[in-house]
């Protein structure tokens, strides 16, 4: 693995977990209580950001390969697996009513 791949993995881990860490919407606007749709929207935005970064890194290193639908399904599942630790901490570990 090359250095850009390690950077991409680190960015993906951070972007997948950030929605579940704090109560700020996209890290800017403080919300009294972040609901699940806020988390989901941040998760999708992070996924799109990581995808754009991966595309840019691949284009920089050489030719961009065409991918089928199965590739994107696997990448989405891996991104959701990256988000699992913070999701569990937010919704299962701290209890239902504590934030």
PDB file of N, CA and C in Angstrom:
ATOM      1  N   UNK A   1       0.839  -1.184   0.000  1.00  0.00           N
ATOM      2  CA  UNK A   1       0.000   0.000   0.000  1.00  0.00           C
ATOM      3  C   UNK A   1       0.883   1.246   0.000  1.00  0.00           C
ATOM      4  N   UNK A   2       0.407   2.236  -0.704  1.00  0.00           N
ATOM      5  CA  UNK A   2       1.152   3.489  -0.780  1.00  0.00           C
ATOM      6  C   UNK A   2       0.641   4.474   0.269  1.00  0.00           C
ATOM      7  N   UNK A   3       1.376   5.553   0.443  1.00  0.00           N
ATOM      8  CA  UNK A   3       1.008   6.560   1.442  1.00  0.00           C
ATOM      9  C   UNK A   3      -0.363   7.178   1.183  1.00  0.00           C
ATOM     10  N   UNK A   4      -0.733   7.502  -0.071  1.00  0.00           N
ATOM     11  CA  UNK A   4      -2.084   8.043  -0.281  1.00  0.00           C
ATOM     12  C   UNK A   4      -3.207   7.076   0.117  1.00  0.00           C
ATOM     13  N   UNK A   5      -2.950   5.792   0.018  1.00  0.00           N
ATOM     14  CA  UNK A   5      -3.972   4.815   0.433  1.00  0.00           C
ATOM     15  C   UNK A   5      -4.148   4.833   1.947  1.00  0.00           C
ATOM     16  N   UNK A   6      -3.054   4.962   2.687  1.00  0.00           N
ATOM     17  CA  UNK A   6      -3.154   5.072   4.139  1.00  0.00           C
ATOM     18  C   UNK A   6      -3.881   6.349   4.552  1.00  0.00           C
ATOM     19  N   UNK A   7      -3.583   7.440   3.847  1.00  0.00           N
ATOM     20  CA  UNK A   7      -4.260   8.707   4.135  1.00  0.00           C
ATOM     21  C   UNK A   7      -5.756   8.568   3.846  1.00  0.00           C
ATOM     22  N   UNK A   8      -6.100   7.934   2.734  1.00  0.00           N
ATOM     23  CA  UNK A   8      -7.500   7.741   2.376  1.00  0.00           C
ATOM     24  C   UNK A   8      -8.227   6.895   3.419  1.00  0.00           C
ATOM     25  N   UNK A   9      -7.592   5.839   3.908  1.00  0.00           N
ATOM     26  CA  UNK A   9      -8.204   5.007   4.945  1.00  0.00           C
ATOM     27  C   UNK A   9      -8.402   5.789   6.246  1.00  0.00           C
ATOM     28  N   UNK A  10      -7.425   6.599   6.606  1.00  0.00           N
ATOM     29  CA  UNK A  10      -7.549   7.408   7.822  1.00  0.00           C
ATOM     30  C   UNK A  10      -8.666   8.439   7.679  1.00  0.00           C
ATOM     31  N   UNK A  11      -8.745   9.090   6.532  1.00  0.00           N
ATOM     32  CA  UNK A  11      -9.808  10.073   6.295  1.00  0.00           C
ATOM     33  C   UNK A  11     -11.164   9.392   6.305  1.00  0.00           C
ATOM     34  N   UNK A  12     -11.257   8.201   5.725  1.00  0.00           N
ATOM     35  CA  UNK A  12     -12.519   7.465   5.711  1.00  0.00           C
ATOM     36  C   UNK A  12     -12.951   7.090   7.127  1.00  0.00           C
ATOM     37  N   UNK A  13     -12.022   6.653   7.950  1.00  0.00           N
ATOM     38  CA  UNK A  13     -12.354   6.318   9.338  1.00  0.00           C
ATOM     39  C   UNK A  13     -12.851   7.538  10.112  1.00  0.00           C
ATOM     40  N   UNK A  14     -12.174   8.652   9.925  1.00  0.00           N
ATOM     41  CA  UNK A  14     -12.567   9.876  10.632  1.00  0.00           C
ATOM     42  C   UNK A  14     -13.926  10.366  10.130  1.00  0.00           C
ATOM     43  N   UNK A  15     -14.100  10.421   8.816  1.00  0.00           N
ATOM     44  CA  UNK A  15     -15.368  10.920   8.252  1.00  0.00           C
ATOM     45  C   UNK A  15     -16.542  10.003   8.583  1.00  0.00           C
ATOM     46  N   UNK A  16     -16.304   8.725   8.713  1.00  0.00           N
ATOM     47  CA  UNK A  16     -17.391   7.800   9.042  1.00  0.00           C
ATOM     48  C   UNK A  16     -17.809   7.935  10.499  1.00  0.00           C
ATOM     49  N   UNK A  17     -16.896   8.289  11.372  1.00  0.00           N
ATOM     50  CA  UNK A  17     -17.214   8.360  12.796  1.00  0.00           C
ATOM     51  C   UNK A  17     -17.622   9.746  13.278  1.00  0.00           C
ATOM     52  N   UNK A  18     -17.249  10.790  12.562  1.00  0.00           N
ATOM     53  CA  UNK A  18     -17.555  12.145  13.003  1.00  0.00           C
ATOM     54  C   UNK A  18     -19.043  12.435  13.203  1.00  0.00           C
ATOM     55  N   UNK A  19     -19.950  11.939  12.369  1.00  0.00           N
ATOM     56  CA  UNK A  19     -21.364  12.272  12.586  1.00  0.00           C
ATOM     57  C   UNK A  19     -21.900  11.841  13.944  1.00  0.00           C
ATOM     58  N   UNK A  20     -21.327  10.835  14.539  1.00  0.00           N
ATOM     59  CA  UNK A  20     -21.862  10.279  15.777  1.00  0.00           C
ATOM     60  C   UNK A  20     -21.125  10.775  17.024  1.00  0.00           C
ATOM     61  N   UNK A  21     -20.116  11.614  16.862  1.00  0.00           N
ATOM     62  CA  UNK A  21     -19.288  12.006  17.994  1.00  0.00           C
ATOM     63  C   UNK A  21     -19.861  13.184  18.766  1.00  0.00           C
ATOM     64  N   UNK A  22     -20.257  14.246  18.083  1.00  0.00           N
ATOM     65  CA  UNK A  22     -20.691  15.446  18.787  1.00  0.00           C
ATOM     66  C   UNK A  22     -22.120  15.830  18.462  1.00  0.00           C
ATOM     67  N   UNK A  23     -22.534  16.973  19.010  1.00  0.00           N
ATOM     68  CA  UNK A  23     -23.876  17.487  18.760  1.00  0.00           C
ATOM     69  C   UNK A  23     -23.885  18.645  17.767  1.00  0.00           C
ATOM     70  N   UNK A  24     -22.803  18.884  17.090  1.00  0.00           N
ATOM     71  CA  UNK A  24     -22.769  19.952  16.088  1.00  0.00           C
ATOM     72  C   UNK A  24     -23.072  19.363  14.718  1.00  0.00           C
ATOM     73  N   UNK A  25     -23.923  20.084  13.988  1.00  0.00           N
ATOM     74  CA  UNK A  25     -24.303  19.635  12.656  1.00  0.00           C
ATOM     75  C   UNK A  25     -23.218  20.051  11.677  1.00  0.00           C
ATOM     76  N   UNK A  26     -22.569  19.098  11.045  1.00  0.00           N
ATOM     77  CA  UNK A  26     -21.411  19.289  10.178  1.00  0.00           C
ATOM     78  C   UNK A  26     -20.282  20.025  10.898  1.00  0.00           C
ATOM     79  N   UNK A  27     -20.245  19.904  12.211  1.00  0.00           N
ATOM     80  CA  UNK A  27     -19.200  20.512  13.005  1.00  0.00           C
ATOM     81  C   UNK A  27     -19.317  22.015  13.159  1.00  0.00           C
ATOM     82  N   UNK A  28     -20.430  22.613  12.695  1.00  0.00           N
ATOM     83  CA  UNK A  28     -20.556  24.065  12.713  1.00  0.00           C
ATOM     84  C   UNK A  28     -21.687  24.525  13.626  1.00  0.00           C
ATOM     85  N   UNK A  29     -22.894  24.102  13.334  1.00  0.00           N
ATOM     86  CA  UNK A  29     -24.069  24.593  14.054  1.00  0.00           C
ATOM     87  C   UNK A  29     -24.400  23.666  15.213  1.00  0.00           C
ATOM     88  N   UNK A  30     -24.479  24.236  16.407  1.00  0.00           N
ATOM     89  CA  UNK A  30     -24.805  23.436  17.589  1.00  0.00           C
ATOM     90  C   UNK A  30     -26.305  23.162  17.615  1.00  0.00           C
ATOM     91  N   UNK A  31     -26.649  21.906  17.769  1.00  0.00           N
ATOM     92  CA  UNK A  31     -28.045  21.493  17.876  1.00  0.00           C
ATOM     93  C   UNK A  31     -28.313  21.026  19.298  1.00  0.00           C
ATOM     94  N   UNK A  32     -29.510  21.284  19.828  1.00  0.00           N
ATOM     95  CA  UNK A  32     -29.805  20.803  21.184  1.00  0.00           C
ATOM     96  C   UNK A  32     -29.762  19.271  21.255  1.00  0.00           C
ATOM     97  N   UNK A  33     -30.285  18.624  20.234  1.00  0.00           N
ATOM     98  CA  UNK A  33     -30.219  17.163  20.164  1.00  0.00           C
ATOM     99  C   UNK A  33     -30.179  16.762  18.699  1.00  0.00           C
ATOM    100  N   UNK A  34     -29.131  16.084  18.341  1.00  0.00           N
ATOM    101  CA  UNK A  34     -29.001  15.623  16.967  1.00  0.00           C
ATOM    102  C   UNK A  34     -29.822  14.360  16.800  1.00  0.00           C
ATOM    103  N   UNK A  35     -30.710  14.366  15.861  1.00  0.00           N
ATOM    104  CA  UNK A  35     -31.541  13.203  15.566  1.00  0.00           C
ATOM    105  C   UNK A  35     -30.856  12.322  14.518  1.00  0.00           C
ATOM    106  N   UNK A  36     -31.422  11.136  14.315  1.00  0.00           N
ATOM    107  CA  UNK A  36     -30.821  10.192  13.376  1.00  0.00           C
ATOM    108  C   UNK A  36     -30.753  10.733  11.949  1.00  0.00           C
ATOM    109  N   UNK A  37     -31.766  11.469  11.440  1.00  0.00           N
ATOM    110  CA  UNK A  37     -31.620  12.021  10.082  1.00  0.00           C
ATOM    111  C   UNK A  37     -30.430  12.967   9.928  1.00  0.00           C
ATOM    112  N   UNK A  38     -30.103  13.705  10.980  1.00  0.00           N
ATOM    113  CA  UNK A  38     -28.901  14.555  10.924  1.00  0.00           C
ATOM    114  C   UNK A  38     -27.648  13.692  10.769  1.00  0.00           C
ATOM    115  N   UNK A  39     -27.584  12.617  11.542  1.00  0.00           N
ATOM    116  CA  UNK A  39     -26.433  11.715  11.449  1.00  0.00           C
ATOM    117  C   UNK A  39     -26.347  11.091  10.058  1.00  0.00           C
ATOM    118  N   UNK A  40     -27.501  10.687   9.533  1.00  0.00           N
ATOM    119  CA  UNK A  40     -27.524  10.038   8.230  1.00  0.00           C
ATOM    120  C   UNK A  40     -27.067  10.987   7.128  1.00  0.00           C
ATOM    121  N   UNK A  41     -27.521  12.235   7.186  1.00  0.00           N
ATOM    122  CA  UNK A  41     -27.114  13.217   6.183  1.00  0.00           C
ATOM    123  C   UNK A  41     -25.610  13.489   6.262  1.00  0.00           C
ATOM    124  N   UNK A  42     -25.082  13.602   7.467  1.00  0.00           N
ATOM    125  CA  UNK A  42     -23.637  13.791   7.621  1.00  0.00           C
ATOM    126  C   UNK A  42     -22.858  12.571   7.142  1.00  0.00           C
ATOM    127  N   UNK A  43     -23.403  11.389   7.382  1.00  0.00           N
ATOM    128  CA  UNK A  43     -22.743  10.163   6.938  1.00  0.00           C
ATOM    129  C   UNK A  43     -22.683  10.098   5.417  1.00  0.00           C
ATOM    130  N   UNK A  44     -23.778  10.462   4.752  1.00  0.00           N
ATOM    131  CA  UNK A  44     -23.808  10.468   3.284  1.00  0.00           C
ATOM    132  C   UNK A  44     -22.843  11.517   2.734  1.00  0.00           C
ATOM    133  N   UNK A  45     -22.826  12.699   3.342  1.00  0.00           N
ATOM    134  CA  UNK A  45     -21.904  13.745   2.891  1.00  0.00           C
ATOM    135  C   UNK A  45     -20.450  13.298   3.061  1.00  0.00           C
ATOM    136  N   UNK A  46     -20.146  12.642   4.159  1.00  0.00           N
ATOM    137  CA  UNK A  46     -18.797  12.125   4.367  1.00  0.00           C
ATOM    138  C   UNK A  46     -18.432  11.049   3.363  1.00  0.00           C
ATOM    139  N   UNK A  47     -19.400  10.197   3.038  1.00  0.00           N
ATOM    140  CA  UNK A  47     -19.175   9.147   2.042  1.00  0.00           C
ATOM    141  C   UNK A  47     -18.868   9.761   0.674  1.00  0.00           C
ATOM    142  N   UNK A  48     -19.619  10.788   0.307  1.00  0.00           N
ATOM    143  CA  UNK A  48     -19.383  11.452  -0.980  1.00  0.00           C
ATOM    144  C   UNK A  48     -18.023  12.161  -0.990  1.00  0.00           C
ATOM    145  N   UNK A  49     -17.659  12.767   0.137  1.00  0.00           N
ATOM    146  CA  UNK A  49     -16.353  13.419   0.234  1.00  0.00           C
ATOM    147  C   UNK A  49     -15.218  12.403   0.095  1.00  0.00           C
ATOM    148  N   UNK A  50     -15.331  11.280   0.784  1.00  0.00           N
ATOM    149  CA  UNK A  50     -14.288  10.249   0.703  1.00  0.00           C
ATOM    150  C   UNK A  50     -14.231   9.668  -0.707  1.00  0.00           C
ATOM    151  N   UNK A  51     -15.381   9.498  -1.339  1.00  0.00           N
ATOM    152  CA  UNK A  51     -15.409   9.002  -2.716  1.00  0.00           C
ATOM    153  C   UNK A  51     -14.734   9.961  -3.682  1.00  0.00           C
ATOM    154  N   UNK A  52     -14.990  11.256  -3.505  1.00  0.00           N
ATOM    155  CA  UNK A  52     -14.346  12.253  -4.364  1.00  0.00           C
ATOM    156  C   UNK A  52     -12.833  12.279  -4.125  1.00  0.00           C
ATOM    157  N   UNK A  53     -12.426  12.152  -2.871  1.00  0.00           N
ATOM    158  CA  UNK A  53     -11.000  12.106  -2.560  1.00  0.00           C
ATOM    159  C   UNK A  53     -10.344  10.861  -3.169  1.00  0.00           C
ATOM    160  N   UNK A  54     -11.013   9.730  -3.077  1.00  0.00           N
ATOM    161  CA  UNK A  54     -10.475   8.495  -3.661  1.00  0.00           C
ATOM    162  C   UNK A  54     -10.359   8.619  -5.178  1.00  0.00           C
ATOM    163  N   UNK A  55     -11.370   9.221  -5.798  1.00  0.00           N
ATOM    164  CA  UNK A  55     -11.320   9.420  -7.247  1.00  0.00           C
ATOM    165  C   UNK A  55     -10.149  10.331  -7.621  1.00  0.00           C
ATOM    166  N   UNK A  56      -9.949  11.402  -6.871  1.00  0.00           N
ATOM    167  CA  UNK A  56      -8.849  12.324  -7.153  1.00  0.00           C
ATOM    168  C   UNK A  56      -7.496  11.643  -6.974  1.00  0.00           C
ATOM    169  N   UNK A  57      -7.364  10.847  -5.923  1.00  0.00           N
ATOM    170  CA  UNK A  57      -6.098  10.142  -5.696  1.00  0.00           C
ATOM    171  C   UNK A  57      -5.839   9.112  -6.790  1.00  0.00           C
ATOM    172  N   UNK A  58      -6.898   8.429  -7.253  1.00  0.00           N
ATOM    173  CA  UNK A  58      -6.728   7.452  -8.324  1.00  0.00           C
ATOM    174  C   UNK A  58      -6.373   8.147  -9.636  1.00  0.00           C
ATOM    175  N   UNK A  59      -7.001   9.276  -9.905  1.00  0.00           N
ATOM    176  CA  UNK A  59      -6.692  10.016 -11.125  1.00  0.00           C
ATOM    177  C   UNK A  59      -5.268  10.555 -11.096  1.00  0.00           C
ATOM    178  N   UNK A  60      -4.788  10.919  -9.920  1.00  0.00           N
ATOM    179  CA  UNK A  60      -3.430  11.429  -9.796  1.00  0.00           C
ATOM    180  C   UNK A  60      -2.397  10.323 -10.027  1.00  0.00           C
ATOM    181  N   UNK A  61      -2.731   9.111  -9.616  1.00  0.00           N
ATOM    182  CA  UNK A  61      -1.762   8.023  -9.735  1.00  0.00           C
ATOM    183  C   UNK A  61      -1.773   7.345 -11.101  1.00  0.00           C
ATOM    184  N   UNK A  62      -2.803   7.579 -11.901  1.00  0.00           N
ATOM    185  CA  UNK A  62      -2.841   6.949 -13.222  1.00  0.00           C
ATOM    186  C   UNK A  62      -4.245   6.980 -13.781  1.00  0.00           C
ATOM    187  N   UNK A  63      -4.551   5.979 -14.583  1.00  0.00           N
ATOM    188  CA  UNK A  63      -5.859   5.906 -15.231  1.00  0.00           C
ATOM    189  C   UNK A  63      -6.935   5.504 -14.221  1.00  0.00           C
ATOM    190  N   UNK A  64      -8.094   6.128 -14.347  1.00  0.00           N
ATOM    191  CA  UNK A  64      -9.231   5.813 -13.479  1.00  0.00           C
ATOM    192  C   UNK A  64      -9.977   4.635 -14.092  1.00  0.00           C
ATOM    193  N   UNK A  65     -10.200   3.607 -13.310  1.00  0.00           N
ATOM    194  CA  UNK A  65     -10.871   2.404 -13.795  1.00  0.00           C
ATOM    195  C   UNK A  65     -12.378   2.540 -13.626  1.00  0.00           C
ATOM    196  N   UNK A  66     -13.113   2.040 -14.600  1.00  0.00           N
ATOM    197  CA  UNK A  66     -14.572   2.011 -14.491  1.00  0.00           C
ATOM    198  C   UNK A  66     -14.972   0.938 -13.493  1.00  0.00           C
ATOM    199  N   UNK A  67     -15.986   1.249 -12.682  1.00  0.00           N
ATOM    200  CA  UNK A  67     -16.451   0.316 -11.658  1.00  0.00           C
ATOM    201  C   UNK A  67     -17.930   0.031 -11.876  1.00  0.00           C
ATOM    202  N   UNK A  68     -18.333  -1.181 -11.574  1.00  0.00           N
ATOM    203  CA  UNK A  68     -19.735  -1.563 -11.663  1.00  0.00           C
ATOM    204  C   UNK A  68     -20.456  -1.310 -10.355  1.00  0.00           C
ATOM    205  N   UNK A  69     -21.720  -1.661 -10.320  1.00  0.00           N
ATOM    206  CA  UNK A  69     -22.553  -1.399  -9.137  1.00  0.00           C
ATOM    207  C   UNK A  69     -22.067  -2.189  -7.933  1.00  0.00           C
ATOM    208  N   UNK A  70     -21.514  -3.376  -8.146  1.00  0.00           N
ATOM    209  CA  UNK A  70     -21.075  -4.212  -7.022  1.00  0.00           C
ATOM    210  C   UNK A  70     -19.937  -3.531  -6.249  1.00  0.00           C
ATOM    211  N   UNK A  71     -19.060  -2.834  -6.948  1.00  0.00           N
ATOM    212  CA  UNK A  71     -17.973  -2.119  -6.290  1.00  0.00           C
ATOM    213  C   UNK A  71     -18.525  -1.077  -5.332  1.00  0.00           C
ATOM    214  N   UNK A  72     -19.514  -0.306  -5.779  1.00  0.00           N
ATOM    215  CA  UNK A  72     -20.064   0.761  -4.949  1.00  0.00           C
ATOM    216  C   UNK A  72     -20.837   0.208  -3.758  1.00  0.00           C
ATOM    217  N   UNK A  73     -21.480  -0.923  -3.916  1.00  0.00           N
ATOM    218  CA  UNK A  73     -22.182  -1.557  -2.791  1.00  0.00           C
ATOM    219  C   UNK A  73     -21.175  -2.020  -1.738  1.00  0.00           C
ATOM    220  N   UNK A  74     -20.081  -2.612  -2.164  1.00  0.00           N
ATOM    221  CA  UNK A  74     -19.051  -3.077  -1.237  1.00  0.00           C
ATOM    222  C   UNK A  74     -18.401  -1.896  -0.521  1.00  0.00           C
ATOM    223  N   UNK A  75     -18.120  -0.825  -1.252  1.00  0.00           N
ATOM    224  CA  UNK A  75     -17.505   0.360  -0.639  1.00  0.00           C
ATOM    225  C   UNK A  75     -18.457   0.979   0.380  1.00  0.00           C
ATOM    226  N   UNK A  76     -19.736   1.055   0.058  1.00  0.00           N
ATOM    227  CA  UNK A  76     -20.720   1.583   1.006  1.00  0.00           C
ATOM    228  C   UNK A  76     -20.787   0.722   2.267  1.00  0.00           C
ATOM    229  N   UNK A  77     -20.779  -0.584   2.105  1.00  0.00           N
ATOM    230  CA  UNK A  77     -20.800  -1.480   3.274  1.00  0.00           C
ATOM    231  C   UNK A  77     -19.541  -1.310   4.131  1.00  0.00           C
ATOM    232  N   UNK A  78     -18.389  -1.174   3.505  1.00  0.00           N
ATOM    233  CA  UNK A  78     -17.157  -0.953   4.265  1.00  0.00           C
ATOM    234  C   UNK A  78     -17.187   0.382   4.998  1.00  0.00           C
ATOM    235  N   UNK A  79     -17.760   1.404   4.370  1.00  0.00           N
ATOM    236  CA  UNK A  79     -17.868   2.705   5.023  1.00  0.00           C
ATOM    237  C   UNK A  79     -18.789   2.610   6.236  1.00  0.00           C
ATOM    238  N   UNK A  80     -19.872   1.871   6.117  1.00  0.00           N
ATOM    239  CA  UNK A  80     -20.773   1.692   7.257  1.00  0.00           C
ATOM    240  C   UNK A  80     -20.105   0.881   8.366  1.00  0.00           C
ATOM    241  N   UNK A  81     -19.258  -0.060   8.003  1.00  0.00           N
ATOM    242  CA  UNK A  81     -18.498  -0.809   9.009  1.00  0.00           C
ATOM    243  C   UNK A  81     -17.512   0.112   9.718  1.00  0.00           C
ATOM    244  N   UNK A  82     -16.898   1.039   8.972  1.00  0.00           N
ATOM    245  CA  UNK A  82     -16.015   2.021   9.603  1.00  0.00           C
ATOM    246  C   UNK A  82     -16.766   2.870  10.619  1.00  0.00           C
ATOM    247  N   UNK A  83     -18.042   3.169  10.346  1.00  0.00           N
ATOM    248  CA  UNK A  83     -18.846   4.026  11.227  1.00  0.00           C
ATOM    249  C   UNK A  83     -19.411   3.272  12.426  1.00  0.00           C
ATOM    250  N   UNK A  84     -19.301   1.981  12.455  1.00  0.00           N
ATOM    251  CA  UNK A  84     -19.936   1.175  13.493  1.00  0.00           C
ATOM    252  C   UNK A  84     -19.475   1.495  14.913  1.00  0.00           C
ATOM    253  N   UNK A  85     -18.171   1.701  15.180  1.00  0.00           N
ATOM    254  CA  UNK A  85     -17.776   1.978  16.575  1.00  0.00           C
ATOM    255  C   UNK A  85     -18.433   3.218  17.161  1.00  0.00           C
ATOM    256  N   UNK A  86     -18.453   4.316  16.425  1.00  0.00           N
ATOM    257  CA  UNK A  86     -19.071   5.542  16.948  1.00  0.00           C
ATOM    258  C   UNK A  86     -20.586   5.409  17.024  1.00  0.00           C
ATOM    259  N   UNK A  87     -21.189   4.667  16.092  1.00  0.00           N
ATOM    260  CA  UNK A  87     -22.638   4.434  16.125  1.00  0.00           C
ATOM    261  C   UNK A  87     -23.018   3.666  17.386  1.00  0.00           C
ATOM    262  N   UNK A  88     -22.267   2.632  17.692  1.00  0.00           N
ATOM    263  CA  UNK A  88     -22.533   1.841  18.900  1.00  0.00           C
ATOM    264  C   UNK A  88     -22.340   2.698  20.145  1.00  0.00           C
ATOM    265  N   UNK A  89     -21.282   3.486  20.174  1.00  0.00           N
ATOM    266  CA  UNK A  89     -21.038   4.348  21.322  1.00  0.00           C
ATOM    267  C   UNK A  89     -22.174   5.345  21.509  1.00  0.00           C
ATOM    268  N   UNK A  90     -22.693   5.895  20.426  1.00  0.00           N
ATOM    269  CA  UNK A  90     -23.742   6.915  20.494  1.00  0.00           C
ATOM    270  C   UNK A  90     -25.096   6.330  20.882  1.00  0.00           C
ATOM    271  N   UNK A  91     -25.486   5.232  20.260  1.00  0.00           N
ATOM    272  CA  UNK A  91     -26.850   4.742  20.423  1.00  0.00           C
ATOM    273  C   UNK A  91     -27.007   3.571  21.396  1.00  0.00           C
ATOM    274  N   UNK A  92     -25.992   2.747  21.566  1.00  0.00           N
ATOM    275  CA  UNK A  92     -26.145   1.559  22.400  1.00  0.00           C
ATOM    276  C   UNK A  92     -25.379   1.641  23.717  1.00  0.00           C
ATOM    277  N   UNK A  93     -24.195   2.212  23.708  1.00  0.00           N
ATOM    278  CA  UNK A  93     -23.350   2.191  24.883  1.00  0.00           C
ATOM    279  C   UNK A  93     -23.823   3.170  25.950  1.00  0.00           C
ATOM    280  N   UNK A  94     -24.157   4.399  25.557  1.00  0.00           N
ATOM    281  CA  UNK A  94     -24.528   5.436  26.518  1.00  0.00           C
ATOM    282  C   UNK A  94     -25.984   5.359  26.957  1.00  0.00           C
ATOM    283  N   UNK A  95     -26.757   4.527  26.381  1.00  0.00           N
ATOM    284  CA  UNK A  95     -28.157   4.446  26.757  1.00  0.00           C
ATOM    285  C   UNK A  95     -29.043   5.270  25.840  1.00  0.00           C
ATOM    286  N   UNK A  96     -30.309   5.089  25.987  1.00  0.00           N
ATOM    287  CA  UNK A  96     -31.265   5.698  25.067  1.00  0.00           C
ATOM    288  C   UNK A  96     -31.409   7.206  25.283  1.00  0.00           C
ATOM    289  N   UNK A  97     -31.426   7.676  26.512  1.00  0.00           N
ATOM    290  CA  UNK A  97     -31.743   9.076  26.770  1.00  0.00           C
ATOM    291  C   UNK A  97     -30.534   9.946  27.091  1.00  0.00           C
ATOM    292  N   UNK A  98     -29.387   9.373  27.261  1.00  0.00           N
ATOM    293  CA  UNK A  98     -28.197  10.172  27.560  1.00  0.00           C
ATOM    294  C   UNK A  98     -27.488  10.555  26.279  1.00  0.00           C
ATOM    295  N   UNK A  99     -26.894  11.728  26.263  1.00  0.00           N
ATOM    296  CA  UNK A  99     -26.133  12.184  25.101  1.00  0.00           C
ATOM    297  C   UNK A  99     -24.728  12.546  25.521  1.00  0.00           C
TER     298      UNK A  99
END
